[in-house]
Coordinates of C-alpha atoms and ligand atoms in Angstrom, one line a residue:
X474 CA 77.8 131.8 42.3
X475 CA 75.7 129.1 40.7
X476 CA 75.5 125.8 42.6
X477 CA 77.0 123.8 39.8
X478 CA 80.2 125.9 39.7
X479 CA 80.4 125.7 43.5
X480 CA 80.3 121.9 43.5
X481 CA 83.1 121.9 40.9
X482 CA 85.4 123.9 43.1
X483 CA 88.0 121.8 45.1
X484 CA 88.4 122.2 48.8
X485 CA 91.3 124.2 50.2
X486 CA 93.5 123.4 53.2
X487 CA 95.7 125.4 55.4
X488 CA 98.8 124.4 57.4
X489 CA 98.9 125.9 60.9
X490 CA 100.8 125.3 64.1
X491 CA 99.5 122.3 65.9
X492 CA 97.0 123.4 68.5
X493 CA 95.9 126.5 66.5
X494 CA 93.6 124.6 64.1
X495 CA 90.3 125.9 65.7
X496 CA 91.5 129.5 65.9
X497 CA 92.7 129.4 62.3
X498 CA 89.4 127.8 61.3
X499 CA 87.6 130.7 63.1
X500 CA 89.6 133.2 61.0
X501 CA 88.8 131.3 57.8
X502 CA 85.1 131.2 58.6
X503 CA 84.9 134.8 59.7
X504 CA 87.0 136.5 57.0
X505 CA 86.4 134.3 54.0
X506 CA 83.0 132.7 54.9
X507 CA 84.7 129.3 54.7
X508 CA 83.0 126.1 55.8
X509 CA 85.4 124.0 57.9
X510 CA 85.5 120.4 57.0
X511 CA 88.2 119.1 59.2
X512 CA 90.7 120.5 61.7
X513 CA 93.6 118.6 63.3
X514 CA 97.2 117.5 62.9
X515 CA 98.1 121.1 61.9
X516 CA 95.8 121.0 58.9
X517 CA 92.5 122.8 58.4
X518 CA 90.4 121.6 55.4
X519 CA 87.7 124.0 54.2
X520 CA 85.5 124.9 51.3
X521 CA 84.9 128.4 49.9
X522 CA 82.2 129.6 47.6
X523 CA 84.9 131.2 45.4
X524 CA 88.6 130.8 45.5
X525 CA 90.4 134.1 44.7
X526 CA 93.3 136.2 46.0
X527 CA 91.5 137.0 49.3
X528 CA 92.6 133.5 50.5
X529 CA 96.2 135.0 50.6
X530 CA 95.1 137.6 53.2
X531 CA 94.7 135.0 56.0
X532 CA 97.0 135.8 58.9
X533 CA 96.9 132.8 61.2
X534 CA 97.9 130.2 58.5
X535 CA 101.4 129.3 57.5
X536 CA 100.4 128.2 54.0
X537 CA 97.2 127.6 52.0
X538 CA 96.7 125.0 49.3
X539 CA 94.2 123.6 46.8
X540 CA 93.2 120.2 48.1
X541 CA 94.0 117.3 45.7
X542 CA 93.4 114.3 48.0
X543 CA 93.6 113.4 51.7
X544 CA 93.2 110.4 54.0
X545 CA 93.2 109.6 57.7
X546 CA 93.8 105.9 57.1
X547 CA 97.3 105.3 56.0
X548 CA 98.4 101.8 56.9
X549 CA 102.0 102.7 57.7
X550 CA 102.9 99.8 55.3
X551 CA 104.5 99.9 51.9
X552 CA 101.0 99.4 50.3
X553 CA 100.4 103.1 51.1
X554 CA 102.7 103.9 48.2
X555 CA 100.3 102.3 45.7
X556 CA 97.5 104.3 47.2
X557 CA 99.4 107.5 47.1
X558 CA 100.2 106.9 43.4
X559 CA 96.5 106.0 42.6
X560 CA 95.0 108.9 44.5
X561 CA 97.4 111.4 42.8
X562 CA 96.6 109.9 39.4
X563 CA 92.9 110.4 39.9
X564 CA 93.1 114.1 40.6
X565 CA 91.9 116.7 38.0
X566 CA 95.2 118.5 38.1
X567 CA 94.2 120.6 35.1
X568 CA 91.3 122.1 37.1
X569 CA 93.5 122.8 40.0
X570 CA 96.1 124.5 37.7
X571 CA 93.4 126.8 36.3
X572 CA 92.4 128.0 39.8
X573 CA 96.1 128.3 40.8
X574 CA 96.8 130.5 37.8
X575 CA 93.8 132.7 38.6
X576 CA 95.0 133.2 42.2
X577 CA 98.7 133.3 41.5
X578 CA 99.3 134.8 38.1
X579 CA 101.8 132.9 36.0
X580 CA 105.2 134.6 36.0
X581 CA 106.8 135.5 32.7
X582 CA 109.1 133.0 31.1
X583 CA 109.1 129.2 31.4
X584 CA 106.8 127.8 34.0
X585 CA 108.6 125.8 36.7
X586 CA 107.4 123.3 39.2
X587 CA 108.6 121.7 42.4
X588 CA 107.5 118.8 44.7
X589 CA 107.7 118.9 48.5
X590 CA 107.2 115.9 50.7
X591 CA 107.0 116.1 54.5
X592 CA 106.7 113.0 56.6
X593 CA 106.5 112.5 60.4
X594 CA 105.8 109.3 62.3
X595 CA 107.3 105.8 61.8
X596 CA 106.3 104.3 58.4
X597 CA 107.5 101.2 56.6
X598 CA 108.7 103.4 53.7
X599 CA 110.9 106.4 53.4
X600 CA 109.9 110.0 52.6
X601 CA 111.6 109.7 49.2
X602 CA 109.5 106.6 48.4
X603 CA 106.3 108.6 49.2
X604 CA 107.6 111.4 47.0
X605 CA 108.4 109.0 44.1
X606 CA 104.9 107.5 44.4
X607 CA 103.3 110.9 44.2
X608 CA 105.5 111.7 41.1
X609 CA 104.4 108.5 39.4
X610 CA 100.8 109.6 39.9
X611 CA 101.6 112.9 38.3
X612 CA 103.2 111.5 35.1
X613 CA 101.6 113.2 32.1
X614 CA 99.6 115.6 34.3
X615 CA 101.8 118.7 34.0
X616 CA 102.6 120.3 30.6
X617 CA 105.8 118.8 29.1
X618 CA 107.3 122.2 28.5
X619 CA 107.5 122.9 32.2
X620 CA 110.8 122.5 34.0
X621 CA 111.5 121.2 37.5
X622 CA 113.2 123.9 39.7
X623 CA 114.6 123.5 43.2
X624 CA 113.7 127.1 44.2
X625 CA 111.1 129.7 43.5
X626 CA 109.0 127.4 41.3
X627 CA 105.8 128.8 40.0
X628 CA 103.8 125.7 40.9
X629 CA 104.5 123.6 44.0
X630 CA 102.8 120.3 44.8
X631 CA 103.0 119.2 48.4
X632 CA 102.5 115.8 50.1
X633 CA 102.3 116.0 53.9
X634 CA 102.2 112.8 55.9
X635 CA 101.6 112.9 59.7
X636 CA 101.0 109.4 61.2
X637 CA 98.0 107.9 59.5
X638 CA 97.0 111.3 57.9
X639 CA 98.1 112.4 54.5
X640 CA 97.1 115.4 52.4
X641 CA 98.3 116.4 49.0
X642 CA 97.7 119.7 47.2
X643 CA 98.9 122.6 45.2
X644 CA 100.3 125.5 47.1
X645 CA 98.7 128.9 46.6
X646 CA 100.7 131.0 49.1
X647 CA 104.3 131.9 49.0
X648 CA 106.8 132.5 51.8
X649 CA 105.4 135.9 52.5
X650 CA 102.3 134.3 54.1
X651 CA 104.4 132.7 56.9
X652 CA 107.2 135.2 57.1
X653 CA 105.4 138.4 56.1
X654 CA 107.1 141.2 54.1
X655 CA 107.6 143.6 57.0
X656 CA 110.0 141.4 58.9
X657 CA 113.4 142.7 57.8
X658 CA 115.0 142.4 61.2
X659 CA 114.9 138.9 62.8
X660 CA 115.8 137.8 66.3
X661 CA 116.4 134.1 67.1
X662 CA 113.7 134.4 69.8
X663 CA 111.1 136.1 67.5
X664 CA 107.6 134.7 67.6
X665 CA 106.2 133.3 64.4
X666 CA 104.0 136.0 62.8
X667 CA 101.1 133.6 62.4
X668 CA 101.2 132.8 66.2
X669 CA 101.4 136.5 66.9
X670 CA 98.3 137.0 64.7
X671 CA 96.4 134.3 66.7
X672 CA 97.3 136.1 70.0
X673 CA 96.1 139.4 68.6
X674 CA 92.8 137.8 67.6
X675 CA 92.5 136.5 71.1
X676 CA 93.1 140.0 72.5
X677 CA 89.9 141.3 70.7
X678 CA 91.1 144.8 70.0
X679 CA 88.5 147.5 69.9
X680 CA 88.7 151.1 68.4
X681 CA 90.5 153.7 70.4
X682 CA 92.6 151.4 72.5
X683 CA 96.2 151.5 73.6
X684 CA 98.1 148.3 73.0
X685 CA 101.3 147.5 74.9
X686 CA 104.0 144.9 74.3
X687 CA 106.4 145.4 77.3
X688 CA 109.0 142.9 76.0
X689 CA 108.6 143.6 72.3
X690 CA 111.8 142.1 70.8
X691 CA 111.7 142.7 67.0
X692 CA 108.1 143.9 67.3
X693 CA 106.1 141.1 65.7
X694 CA 103.2 141.3 68.1
X695 CA 102.8 145.0 67.6
X696 CA 103.1 144.7 63.8
X697 CA 100.3 142.0 63.8
X698 CA 98.2 144.1 66.2
X699 CA 98.5 147.1 63.9
X700 CA 97.8 145.0 60.7
X701 CA 94.7 143.5 62.4
X702 CA 93.1 146.9 62.8
X703 CA 94.3 148.5 59.5
X704 CA 91.4 149.3 57.2
X705 CA 88.8 149.0 59.9
X706 CA 86.4 151.8 60.2
X707 CA 84.5 153.3 63.1
X708 CA 80.7 153.8 62.8
X709 CA 81.6 157.4 61.8
X710 CA 83.6 156.0 58.8
X711 CA 87.0 157.0 60.1
X712 CA 90.0 154.7 60.7
X713 CA 90.2 153.1 64.1
X714 CA 92.2 155.4 66.3
X715 CA 94.7 153.1 67.9
X716 CA 97.9 153.6 69.9
X717 CA 100.7 151.0 69.9
X718 CA 103.7 151.1 72.2
X719 CA 106.5 148.7 73.2
X720 CA 109.9 148.4 74.7
X721 CA 112.6 146.0 75.5
X722 CA 115.6 145.7 77.9
X723 CA 118.0 145.0 75.0
X724 CA 118.8 148.1 72.9
X725 CA 119.7 145.9 69.9
X726 CA 116.3 144.2 70.0
X727 CA 114.6 147.6 70.2
X728 CA 116.5 148.7 67.1
X729 CA 115.1 145.6 65.3
X730 CA 111.6 146.7 66.4
X731 CA 112.2 150.2 65.2
X732 CA 113.3 149.0 61.8
X733 CA 110.3 146.6 61.5
X734 CA 107.6 149.0 62.8
X735 CA 108.6 152.3 61.3
X736 CA 106.6 151.6 58.1
X737 CA 103.5 151.3 60.3
X738 CA 104.0 154.6 62.0
X739 CA 104.7 152.8 65.3
X740 CA 107.4 155.0 66.9
X741 CA 106.6 154.9 70.6
X742 CA 109.3 152.3 71.3
X743 CA 111.6 152.6 74.3
X744 CA 114.4 150.8 76.1
X745 CA 113.1 149.8 79.5
X746 CA 112.8 147.1 82.1
X747 CA 109.4 145.5 82.0
X748 CA 109.7 145.1 85.8
X749 CA 109.5 148.8 86.2
X750 CA 107.6 150.5 83.4
X751 CA 107.8 154.3 82.9
X752 CA 104.0 154.2 82.3
X753 CA 101.0 155.5 84.2
X754 CA 98.7 153.3 86.3
X755 CA 95.7 151.9 84.4
X756 CA 96.8 153.5 81.1
X757 CA 96.8 150.4 78.8
X758 CA 93.7 148.6 77.4
X759 CA 95.5 145.5 76.0
X760 CA 98.8 143.8 76.6
X761 CA 100.3 141.3 74.2
X762 CA 103.6 139.7 75.3
X763 CA 106.0 137.0 74.6
X764 CA 108.4 137.0 77.6
X765 CA 111.6 135.0 77.3
X766 CA 111.2 131.2 77.6
X767 CA 113.3 129.7 80.4
X768 CA 115.9 128.3 77.9
X769 CA 116.5 131.8 76.5
X770 CA 117.8 133.0 79.9
X771 CA 121.3 132.5 81.2
X772 CA 119.8 131.1 84.4
X773 CA 116.5 129.4 83.5
X774 CA 115.4 129.4 87.2
X775 CA 115.2 133.2 86.9
X776 CA 111.9 132.7 84.9
X777 CA 109.7 132.5 88.0
X778 CA 110.8 135.9 89.5
X779 CA 110.9 137.6 86.1
X780 CA 107.3 136.5 85.3
X781 CA 106.1 137.6 88.8
X782 CA 107.7 141.0 88.7
X783 CA 106.7 141.7 85.1
X784 CA 103.1 140.5 85.5
X785 CA 102.8 142.7 88.7
X786 CA 103.9 145.7 86.6
X787 CA 101.6 144.7 83.7
X788 CA 98.8 144.6 86.2
X789 CA 99.6 148.1 87.4
X790 CA 99.5 149.6 84.0
X791 CA 96.5 147.6 82.7
X792 CA 93.1 149.3 82.9
X793 CA 90.5 147.5 85.0
X794 CA 88.5 145.3 82.6
X795 CA 91.5 145.3 80.2
X796 CA 92.9 142.1 78.6
X797 CA 96.4 140.5 78.5
X798 CA 97.4 137.7 76.1
X799 CA 100.7 136.0 76.9
X800 CA 102.7 133.1 75.4
X801 CA 105.2 131.1 77.4
X802 CA 106.6 127.6 77.6
X803 CA 106.3 127.3 81.3
X804 CA 102.5 127.6 82.0
X805 CA 102.9 126.8 85.7
X806 CA 105.3 129.7 86.2
X807 CA 103.0 132.1 84.4
X808 CA 99.9 130.9 86.3
X809 CA 101.7 131.3 89.6
X810 CA 102.4 135.0 88.6
X811 CA 98.9 135.6 87.4
X812 CA 97.3 134.2 90.6
X813 CA 99.1 136.9 92.6
X814 CA 97.4 139.7 90.6
X815 CA 94.0 138.1 90.5
X816 CA 93.5 138.2 86.7
X817 CA 90.8 135.8 85.4
X818 CA 91.9 133.3 82.8
X819 CA 89.3 133.5 80.0
X820 CA 90.9 130.9 77.8
X821 CA 94.1 129.0 77.2
X822 CA 95.6 127.3 74.1
X823 CA 98.3 124.7 74.0
X824 CA 100.3 124.5 70.9
X825 CA 103.5 123.2 69.4
X826 CA 105.8 125.6 67.6
X827 CA 108.8 124.2 65.8
X828 CA 108.7 121.1 67.9
X829 CA 108.4 122.9 71.2
X830 CA 105.3 123.1 73.5
X831 CA 104.0 126.5 74.2
X832 CA 101.0 127.9 76.1
X833 CA 98.9 131.0 75.3
X834 CA 96.9 132.4 78.2
X835 CA 94.2 135.0 77.8
X836 CA 93.4 137.0 80.9
X837 CA 91.1 139.8 82.0
X838 CA 91.9 142.2 84.8
X839 CA 88.7 142.4 86.9
X840 CA 86.8 145.7 86.5
X841 CA 87.0 148.1 89.4
X842 CA 84.5 147.0 92.1
X843 CA 84.1 143.6 90.6
Ligands
SAM408 C1 111.0 135.9 73.3 S1 111.6 137.5 73.1 C2 110.3 138.4 72.4 C3 110.3 138.2 70.9 C4 109.3 139.2 70.2 N1 107.9 138.8 70.5 C5 109.6 139.1 68.7 O1 108.7 138.7 67.9 O2 110.7 139.4 68.3 C6 111.7 138.1 74.7 C7 112.2 139.5 74.8 O3 112.1 140.0 76.1 C8 113.2 140.9 76.4 N2 113.3 141.0 77.8 C9 113.8 140.1 78.7 N3 113.8 140.6 79.9 C10 113.2 141.8 79.9 C11 112.9 142.8 80.8 N4 113.2 142.6 82.1 N5 112.4 143.9 80.4 C12 112.1 144.1 79.1 N6 112.4 143.2 78.1 C13 113.0 142.1 78.5 C14 114.3 140.2 75.6 O4 115.4 141.2 75.4 C15 113.6 139.7 74.4 O5 113.7 140.6 73.3

């Protein structure tokens, strides 16, 4: 692309779970060739050489946007409202709309639009005041024939305020980016698909591997593992041969996994107790798992013994040199279970998901003789 066109292109930004900014940035850089400008507060700002539908293929991001303006220097005082109006007014909204239409084709019928304002932190104004300030800045910027719609609008303009940070932009993704289209069956304890995608990236799957989720719930981790390898070719030009299997203690959870995973051809799903797996020693190359968090158990103090017994069993079935990626709320309980089996922690990530702290640990089982 000629340099002059590239400089005209706006930046983009992605919303991610707090703590996962660097990992999402790595996906953006690797799969889209994006240059990361800023990562923090659950926002990753980046530039692309071209903005097209490939941006919608990101798997670790909750939403992606065209960047209109942003700041790290809100004053928390009412004078921010004048700034929000002024910054919004200065944006070349017509250029953003052109790119938006190219990425997200205009639906038939009347075009509709919607404004979203999110605000966290204690500010000297209300969220609705910030929204009104943005709307004043937008006066005359959108075609007069367009109609405001509460739901399913074709164009959404978002303002996100988090402490002193604010970012405003036009949403390119729709709800299928964060919720996916395969998730027909949901469980209250299901992991967010974007977090599952991060865990799968951390597991670094290779061709011809067997991937296990011993407490698979509705099967999100296995779905993301499958999707991360789909379309990948071996040096001989064939699809990666992979095997995915999972199980759960609760037959109704297993039925949800079966319903979600059938379309991917993942059928090796069984009702089992992860503390006693009907699997051979050293038969798995990768384990991805989201065991229950303490608050999901009738007796939260049972979490320690459950983690110890299930990690011991994971160790038995994991091939020496194999990797396990686990997400828990209670990092100390997990680490105490891991210490007993002697896995090496390669990396850990702390994140917030829906207001709750969580911990992802990445472990390698030492190779035989190591
Ligand atoms: C947090 S949920 C997993 C959610 C899953 N990742 C998803 O996306 O739906 C934990 C799962 O562990 C299962 N579980 C709890 N104890 C188990 C055990 N001893 N053996 C196998 N599964 C167990 C629960 O039934 C539940 O489905």
